[in-house]
CSV table of C-alpha atoms (C1' of nucleotides) and ligand atoms in Angstrom, one decimal:
chain,number,residue,atom,x,y,z
D,1,MET,CA,0.0,0.0,0.0
D,2,ASP,CA,1.4,3.2,-0.9
D,3,ALA,CA,1.8,6.3,0.7
D,4,ALA,CA,-1.2,8.4,-0.7
D,5,GLU,CA,-3.6,5.3,-0.6
D,6,LEU,CA,-2.5,5.0,3.2
D,7,LEU,CA,-3.7,8.8,3.5
D,8,HIS,CA,-6.5,8.5,1.4
D,9,LYS,CA,-7.9,5.6,3.5
D,10,HIS,CA,-7.4,7.4,6.8
D,11,ASN,CA,-8.9,10.7,5.5
D,12,LEU,CA,-6.0,12.5,5.7
D,13,LYS,CA,-5.1,15.1,2.9
D,14,LYS,CA,-2.2,14.0,0.9
D,15,THR,CA,0.8,16.2,1.4
D,16,SER,CA,4.2,16.1,0.4
D,17,PRO,CA,5.6,15.9,4.2
D,18,ARG,CA,3.1,13.2,4.8
D,19,VAL,CA,4.1,11.1,1.8
D,20,ALA,CA,7.8,11.7,2.6
D,21,ILE,CA,7.8,10.7,6.1
D,22,ILE,CA,5.6,7.6,5.5
D,23,GLU,CA,8.2,6.8,2.5
D,24,ALA,CA,11.1,7.4,4.6
D,25,LEU,CA,9.5,4.9,7.0
D,26,GLN,CA,8.6,2.6,4.7
D,27,SER,CA,12.2,2.5,3.2
D,28,ALA,CA,13.7,1.3,6.7
D,29,LYS,CA,14.0,-1.7,8.4
D,30,SER,CA,13.5,-0.7,11.5
D,31,PRO,CA,12.3,2.8,13.6
D,32,MET,CA,13.9,5.7,13.1
D,33,SER,CA,14.5,9.1,15.0
D,34,GLU,CA,13.3,12.4,14.0
D,35,ALA,CA,16.8,13.2,12.8
D,36,GLU,CA,17.0,9.7,10.7
D,37,ILE,CA,14.1,10.5,9.0
D,38,SER,CA,14.4,13.9,8.3
D,39,LYS,CA,17.9,13.2,6.9
D,40,LEU,CA,16.6,10.6,4.7
D,41,MET,CA,14.2,12.9,3.2
D,42,GLY,CA,16.8,15.4,2.3
D,43,ASN,CA,16.3,17.8,5.2
D,44,HIS,CA,13.2,19.2,3.0
D,45,TYR,CA,10.8,19.8,5.7
D,46,GLU,CA,10.6,21.9,9.0
D,47,ARG,CA,11.1,19.8,12.1
D,48,THR,CA,7.8,21.5,13.3
D,49,THR,CA,5.7,19.8,10.6
D,50,PHE,CA,7.4,16.6,11.3
D,51,TYR,CA,6.1,16.6,14.8
D,52,ARG,CA,2.7,17.6,14.0
D,53,SER,CA,2.5,14.9,10.7
D,54,ALA,CA,3.8,12.6,13.0
D,55,GLN,CA,1.1,13.3,15.6
D,56,THR,CA,-1.5,13.1,13.2
D,57,LEU,CA,-0.1,10.0,12.0
D,58,GLU,CA,-0.4,8.4,15.2
D,59,GLU,CA,-3.5,9.4,15.7
D,60,ALA,CA,-4.8,7.8,12.7
D,61,GLY,CA,-3.1,4.8,13.8
D,62,LEU,CA,-0.5,4.7,11.2
D,63,LEU,CA,2.1,4.9,13.0
D,64,HIS,CA,3.7,4.4,16.6
D,65,LYS,CA,6.5,6.0,18.8
D,66,ILE,CA,8.9,4.1,20.7
D,67,VAL,CA,10.7,6.4,23.7
D,68,VAL,CA,13.6,4.2,24.2
D,69,ASP,CA,15.4,6.6,26.6
D,70,LYS,CA,15.5,10.4,26.4
D,71,LEU,CA,17.2,11.9,23.3
D,72,GLN,CA,16.3,8.5,21.8
D,73,VAL,CA,12.9,8.4,20.5
D,74,ARG,CA,12.3,6.7,17.4
D,75,TYR,CA,9.1,6.5,14.9
D,76,ALA,CA,7.6,3.3,13.1
D,77,LEU,CA,4.7,2.7,10.6
D,78,ASN,CA,2.0,0.4,11.7
D,79,VAL,CA,1.5,-0.7,8.3
D,80,GLY,CA,3.8,-2.8,6.2
D,81,ARG,CA,5.1,-2.1,2.6
D,82,SER,CA,2.4,-4.0,1.1
D,83,LEU,CA,0.1,-5.6,3.7
D,84,HIS,CA,-2.3,-3.6,5.9
D,85,THR,CA,-1.5,-5.0,9.2
D,86,VAL,CA,-2.6,-3.2,12.0
D,87,ARG,CA,-0.5,-3.8,14.6
D,88,THR,CA,-1.2,-4.7,18.3
D,89,ALA,CA,0.8,-3.3,21.1
D,90,HIS,CA,4.1,-5.2,21.7
D,91,ALA,CA,7.4,-4.9,23.1
D,92,HIS,CA,10.5,-3.3,21.8
D,93,PHE,CA,14.3,-4.5,21.9
D,94,TYR,CA,16.9,-2.1,21.9
D,95,CYS,CA,20.7,-3.1,20.9
D,96,ASN,CA,22.8,-0.9,23.4
D,97,SER,CA,25.6,-1.8,21.4
D,98,CYS,CA,24.6,-1.0,17.7
D,99,HIS,CA,21.5,1.4,18.7
D,100,GLU,CA,19.3,-0.8,16.5
D,101,LEU,CA,15.5,-0.9,17.6
D,102,ILE,CA,13.8,-3.8,16.8
D,103,CYS,CA,9.8,-4.3,17.2
D,104,LEU,CA,9.3,-7.6,18.6
D,105,GLU,CA,5.8,-8.0,17.5
D,106,HIS,CA,5.4,-11.6,19.1
D,107,ILE,CA,5.8,-10.4,22.6
D,108,HIS,CA,2.6,-8.6,24.0
D,109,PRO,CA,2.8,-6.8,27.2
D,110,GLY,CA,1.1,-7.8,30.2
D,111,PRO,CA,-1.5,-8.5,31.6
D,112,TYR,CA,-0.5,-7.0,34.9
D,113,ARG,CA,-2.1,-7.8,38.3
D,114,LEU,CA,-2.2,-3.7,39.3
D,115,PRO,CA,-2.8,-2.9,42.9
D,116,ALA,CA,-6.8,-2.3,43.9
D,117,GLY,CA,-8.1,0.8,42.0
D,118,PHE,CA,-6.0,0.8,39.2
D,119,GLN,CA,-6.7,1.0,36.0
D,120,SER,CA,-4.5,0.0,32.8
D,121,GLN,CA,-4.8,1.8,29.6
D,122,GLU,CA,-1.6,1.2,27.5
D,123,SER,CA,1.8,-0.1,28.7
D,124,GLU,CA,5.3,-0.1,27.1
D,125,VAL,CA,8.0,-2.7,27.4
D,126,ILE,CA,11.4,-1.6,26.2
D,127,ILE,CA,14.0,-4.6,26.8
D,128,LYS,CA,17.6,-3.4,26.0
D,129,GLY,CA,20.7,-6.0,25.6
D,130,LEU,CA,22.6,-7.0,22.4
D,131,CYS,CA,20.7,-7.9,19.2
D,132,ASP,CA,22.0,-11.0,16.9
D,133,LYS,CA,24.8,-8.9,15.3
D,134,CYS,CA,26.2,-7.4,18.3
D,135,THR,CA,26.4,-10.8,20.6
D,136,LEU,CA,30.0,-12.3,20.2
H,1,MET,CA,19.4,5.1,56.9
H,2,ASP,CA,20.7,8.9,56.1
H,3,ALA,CA,22.3,10.4,53.6
H,4,ALA,CA,25.5,10.4,54.9
H,5,GLU,CA,25.4,7.2,55.9
H,6,LEU,CA,24.5,5.7,52.6
H,7,LEU,CA,27.2,7.9,50.6
H,8,HIS,CA,29.9,6.7,53.2
H,9,LYS,CA,28.5,3.1,52.5
H,10,HIS,CA,29.1,3.4,49.0
H,11,ASN,CA,32.5,5.2,49.0
H,12,LEU,CA,30.9,8.4,48.1
H,13,LYS,CA,31.9,11.8,49.3
H,14,LYS,CA,29.4,13.6,51.2
H,15,THR,CA,28.8,16.5,49.3
H,16,SER,CA,26.2,18.9,49.9
H,17,PRO,CA,24.0,18.4,46.6
H,18,ARG,CA,24.3,14.7,47.2
H,19,VAL,CA,22.8,15.1,50.3
H,20,ALA,CA,20.5,17.4,49.6
H,21,ILE,CA,19.3,15.2,46.7
H,22,ILE,CA,19.0,12.2,48.7
H,23,GLU,CA,16.9,13.8,51.5
H,24,ALA,CA,14.8,15.5,48.9
H,25,LEU,CA,14.0,12.2,47.4
H,26,GLN,CA,13.8,10.4,51.0
H,27,SER,CA,11.1,13.0,51.7
H,28,ALA,CA,8.7,12.1,48.9
H,29,LYS,CA,6.4,9.2,48.2
H,30,SER,CA,6.6,8.9,44.6
H,31,PRO,CA,9.6,9.6,42.2
H,32,MET,CA,10.3,13.2,41.4
H,33,SER,CA,11.5,15.1,38.2
H,34,GLU,CA,14.6,17.4,38.2
H,35,ALA,CA,12.7,20.5,38.3
H,36,GLU,CA,10.7,19.0,41.6
H,37,ILE,CA,13.6,17.7,43.2
H,38,SER,CA,15.6,21.4,42.6
H,39,LYS,CA,12.6,22.7,43.6
H,40,LEU,CA,12.5,21.0,46.9
H,41,MET,CA,16.1,22.1,47.7
H,42,GLY,CA,15.1,25.6,47.0
H,43,ASN,CA,17.2,25.8,43.9
H,44,HIS,CA,20.4,25.7,45.7
H,45,TYR,CA,22.2,23.7,43.1
H,46,GLU,CA,22.7,23.7,39.4
H,47,ARG,CA,21.0,21.4,37.2
H,48,THR,CA,24.3,20.3,35.8
H,49,THR,CA,25.0,19.2,39.7
H,50,PHE,CA,22.1,17.5,39.7
H,51,TYR,CA,22.6,15.4,36.9
H,52,ARG,CA,26.4,14.6,37.4
H,53,SER,CA,25.1,14.0,41.1
H,54,ALA,CA,21.9,11.5,39.7
H,55,GLN,CA,24.5,9.6,37.6
H,56,THR,CA,26.9,9.1,40.3
H,57,LEU,CA,24.1,7.6,42.5
H,58,GLU,CA,22.7,5.5,40.0
H,59,GLU,CA,25.9,4.0,39.3
H,60,ALA,CA,26.4,3.1,42.8
H,61,GLY,CA,22.9,1.7,42.7
H,62,LEU,CA,21.5,4.1,45.6
H,63,LEU,CA,18.8,5.3,42.8
H,64,HIS,CA,17.0,4.8,39.7
H,65,LYS,CA,15.4,7.0,36.9
H,66,ILE,CA,12.3,6.2,34.9
H,67,VAL,CA,11.6,7.6,31.7
H,68,VAL,CA,7.5,7.9,31.3
H,69,ASP,CA,8.1,9.5,28.3
H,70,LYS,CA,10.1,12.3,26.9
H,71,LEU,CA,9.9,15.3,29.1
H,72,GLN,CA,8.7,13.0,31.8
H,73,VAL,CA,12.0,11.7,33.5
H,74,ARG,CA,11.8,10.8,37.3
H,75,TYR,CA,14.2,9.8,39.7
H,76,ALA,CA,13.8,7.9,42.9
H,77,LEU,CA,15.9,6.0,45.8
H,78,ASN,CA,16.3,2.4,45.5
H,79,VAL,CA,16.6,2.4,49.7
H,80,GLY,CA,13.7,3.2,51.7
H,81,ARG,CA,14.0,6.0,54.7
H,82,SER,CA,15.1,3.4,57.2
H,83,LEU,CA,15.8,0.2,55.5
H,84,HIS,CA,18.5,-1.0,53.2
H,85,THR,CA,16.5,-2.4,50.7
H,86,VAL,CA,18.2,-3.0,47.5
H,87,ARG,CA,15.3,-2.7,45.0
H,88,THR,CA,15.3,-5.5,42.1
H,89,ALA,CA,13.6,-4.5,38.6
H,90,HIS,CA,10.2,-3.8,38.6
H,91,ALA,CA,7.4,-1.9,36.9
H,92,HIS,CA,6.2,1.7,36.6
H,93,PHE,CA,2.6,2.9,36.7
H,94,TYR,CA,1.9,6.5,35.5
H,95,CYS,CA,-1.6,8.0,36.1
H,96,ASN,CA,-2.2,9.7,32.9
H,97,SER,CA,-4.9,12.1,35.0
H,98,CYS,CA,-2.5,13.3,38.1
H,99,HIS,CA,0.6,12.1,36.1
H,100,GLU,CA,1.9,10.5,39.9
H,101,LEU,CA,4.5,7.8,38.9
H,102,ILE,CA,4.3,4.9,40.8
H,103,CYS,CA,7.1,2.1,41.8
H,104,LEU,CA,5.1,-1.3,41.4
H,105,GLU,CA,7.8,-3.3,43.3
H,106,HIS,CA,5.7,-6.3,43.1
H,107,ILE,CA,5.6,-6.4,39.1
H,108,HIS,CA,9.1,-8.0,37.9
H,109,PRO,CA,9.4,-7.6,34.1
H,110,GLY,CA,10.1,-10.9,32.1
H,111,PRO,CA,11.4,-13.7,31.2
H,112,TYR,CA,10.8,-12.7,27.4
H,113,ARG,CA,11.6,-15.0,24.7
H,114,LEU,CA,13.9,-13.3,22.5
H,115,PRO,CA,14.8,-13.8,18.9
H,116,ALA,CA,18.0,-16.5,18.5
H,117,GLY,CA,21.0,-14.6,19.1
H,118,PHE,CA,19.5,-11.5,21.1
H,119,GLN,CA,20.5,-11.1,24.7
H,120,SER,CA,18.4,-9.2,27.1
H,121,GLN,CA,20.2,-6.9,29.8
H,122,GLU,CA,17.9,-4.8,31.2
H,123,SER,CA,14.2,-4.0,30.5
H,124,GLU,CA,11.7,-1.8,31.2
H,125,VAL,CA,8.0,-1.6,31.7
H,126,ILE,CA,5.8,1.3,31.9
H,127,ILE,CA,1.9,0.6,32.1
H,128,LYS,CA,-0.2,4.1,32.0
H,129,GLY,CA,-3.6,4.5,33.0
H,130,LEU,CA,-5.6,5.7,36.0
H,131,CYS,CA,-4.5,5.2,39.6
H,132,ASP,CA,-6.8,4.3,42.4
H,133,LYS,CA,-7.4,8.2,43.1
H,134,CYS,CA,-8.3,9.0,39.8
H,135,THR,CA,-10.9,5.9,38.5
H,136,LEU,CA,-14.4,6.9,39.3
E,1,DT,C1',44.7,19.7,63.1
E,2,DC,C1',46.7,20.7,58.6
E,3,DT,C1',48.3,19.8,54.2
E,4,DA,C1',48.0,17.7,49.4
E,5,DC,C1',45.7,15.9,46.2
E,6,DA,C1',41.9,14.0,43.8
E,7,DT,C1',37.2,14.9,43.1
E,8,DT,C1',33.2,17.8,42.7
E,9,DT,C1',31.1,21.7,41.7
E,10,DG,C1',29.4,26.1,39.6
E,11,DC,C1',29.2,28.4,35.1
E,12,DA,C1',28.8,29.3,30.3
E,13,DA,C1',27.9,27.6,26.4
E,14,DC,C1',25.4,24.2,23.3
E,15,DA,C1',23.1,19.9,21.9
E,16,DT,C1',18.7,17.7,21.1
E,17,DT,C1',14.0,17.2,20.8
E,18,DG,C1',9.7,19.0,20.9
E,19,DT,C1',6.0,23.0,21.1
E,20,DT,C1',3.1,27.5,20.4
E,21,DG,C1',1.6,31.8,17.8
E,22,DC,C1',0.6,33.5,13.4
E,23,DA,C1',0.4,34.4,8.6
E,24,DA,C1',1.0,32.3,4.2
E,25,DT,C1',0.0,28.3,1.1
E,26,DA,C1',-2.2,24.1,-0.2
E,27,DA,C1',-5.8,20.6,-0.7
E,28,DC,C1',-9.8,19.1,-2.4
E,29,DA,C1',-15.0,19.4,-2.4
E,30,DT,C1',-18.1,21.7,-4.7
F,1,DA,C1',-12.0,27.6,-10.9
F,2,DT,C1',-13.1,28.7,-6.4
F,3,DG,C1',-13.6,29.0,-1.6
F,4,DT,C1',-13.1,26.9,2.8
F,5,DT,C1',-10.2,24.8,5.7
F,6,DA,C1',-6.3,22.2,7.1
F,7,DT,C1',-1.5,22.1,6.7
F,8,DT,C1',3.0,24.3,6.2
F,9,DG,C1',6.9,27.2,7.3
F,10,DC,C1',9.0,30.6,10.3
F,11,DA,C1',10.6,32.4,14.6
F,12,DA,C1',10.4,32.3,19.0
F,13,DC,C1',10.6,29.5,23.3
F,14,DA,C1',10.7,25.2,26.4
F,15,DA,C1',12.7,21.3,28.9
F,16,DT,C1',16.1,18.0,29.7
F,17,DG,C1',20.4,16.8,29.4
F,18,DT,C1',25.9,17.4,28.2
F,19,DT,C1',30.5,19.0,28.0
F,20,DG,C1',35.3,21.6,29.3
F,21,DC,C1',37.4,24.0,32.5
F,22,DA,C1',38.6,27.0,36.4
F,23,DA,C1',37.9,27.2,41.2
F,24,DA,C1',36.0,25.3,45.4
F,25,DT,C1',35.5,21.4,48.4
F,26,DG,C1',36.0,16.6,50.9
F,27,DT,C1',38.9,13.6,52.7
F,28,DA,C1',43.1,10.6,53.5
F,29,DG,C1',47.5,10.6,55.5
F,30,DA,C1',50.9,13.5,57.8
Z,1,MN,MN1,7.0,-0.8,17.2
Z,2,MN,MN1,10.9,2.4,40.7
Z,3,ZN,ZN1,23.2,-4.5,17.9
Z,4,ZN,ZN1,-4.3,9.5,39.4
DNA sequence: TCTACATTTGCAACATTGTTGCAATAACAT
DNA sequence: ATGTTATTGCAACAATGTTGCAAATGTAGA
């Protein structure tokens, strides 16, 4: 599914920055930071525009944001290059050595036994360690 | 256990900022941000000093840092006001309404089934929702 | 108690990520 | 093709954190 189609299906206007962001993310195998995406887009668009577009796309369910750490925020599409997969909540793996971030779609967080009166709405799991390329 | 004792036991020099940070955190019931801690200390110390002290204390195992989200980082002591509890990895709960952060020491993350070749070193679990005071 | 030395602090400058207001521009329904 | 509305670009600002370096401080040992 291409960018234009995705935007149309979600009732979002087809604008250049949005298309560029989607295409940048589709061309990557792993989630990217704003800086990486911007560079891939040739620094054509304002950072402001990126953040606003990312929020719109996130609200539309087209992408998700992963906060690895402060100063390490990455963005990933919820839809594959070809399929219309709506991804469910999943864990993420961050390699302490090569800093690659990987969506672990087979690991679903929870359920958790919360104290009485607590109500869970979302949860995030980040596993840090060494990826297959970095283990000796 | 008081601040001086804690620092001494961990071979750290007893300096005013460190003592103040420890006492600020001991006086709080939940993890605090740098801004909150600084305010509680009467804005006596440089932010730079806070970050360096926090890192030292973290490396010594005296405190842990929780990254709720970008622009929402909190710090908490690993030792209670009186006991010498060395806390193990645990999940955190963030209330989307009152923004309080709670250490859920009874919820231990993992173990996770990682893809072949992946090695886990640490993991973080943040559950977001409504706390007992904010559920209707 | 004093001294010397290594550690820590404070200050200034800078980096990164993200937000807000507002005018100019672009998208799209008609 | 035009009008209406959403979106963009720009500028300014905010929050959190980092680095280099000189001055101050803590502490071990004399
Ligand atoms: Mn993911
Ligand atoms: Mn905790
Ligand atoms: Zn790696
Ligand atoms: Zn609450």
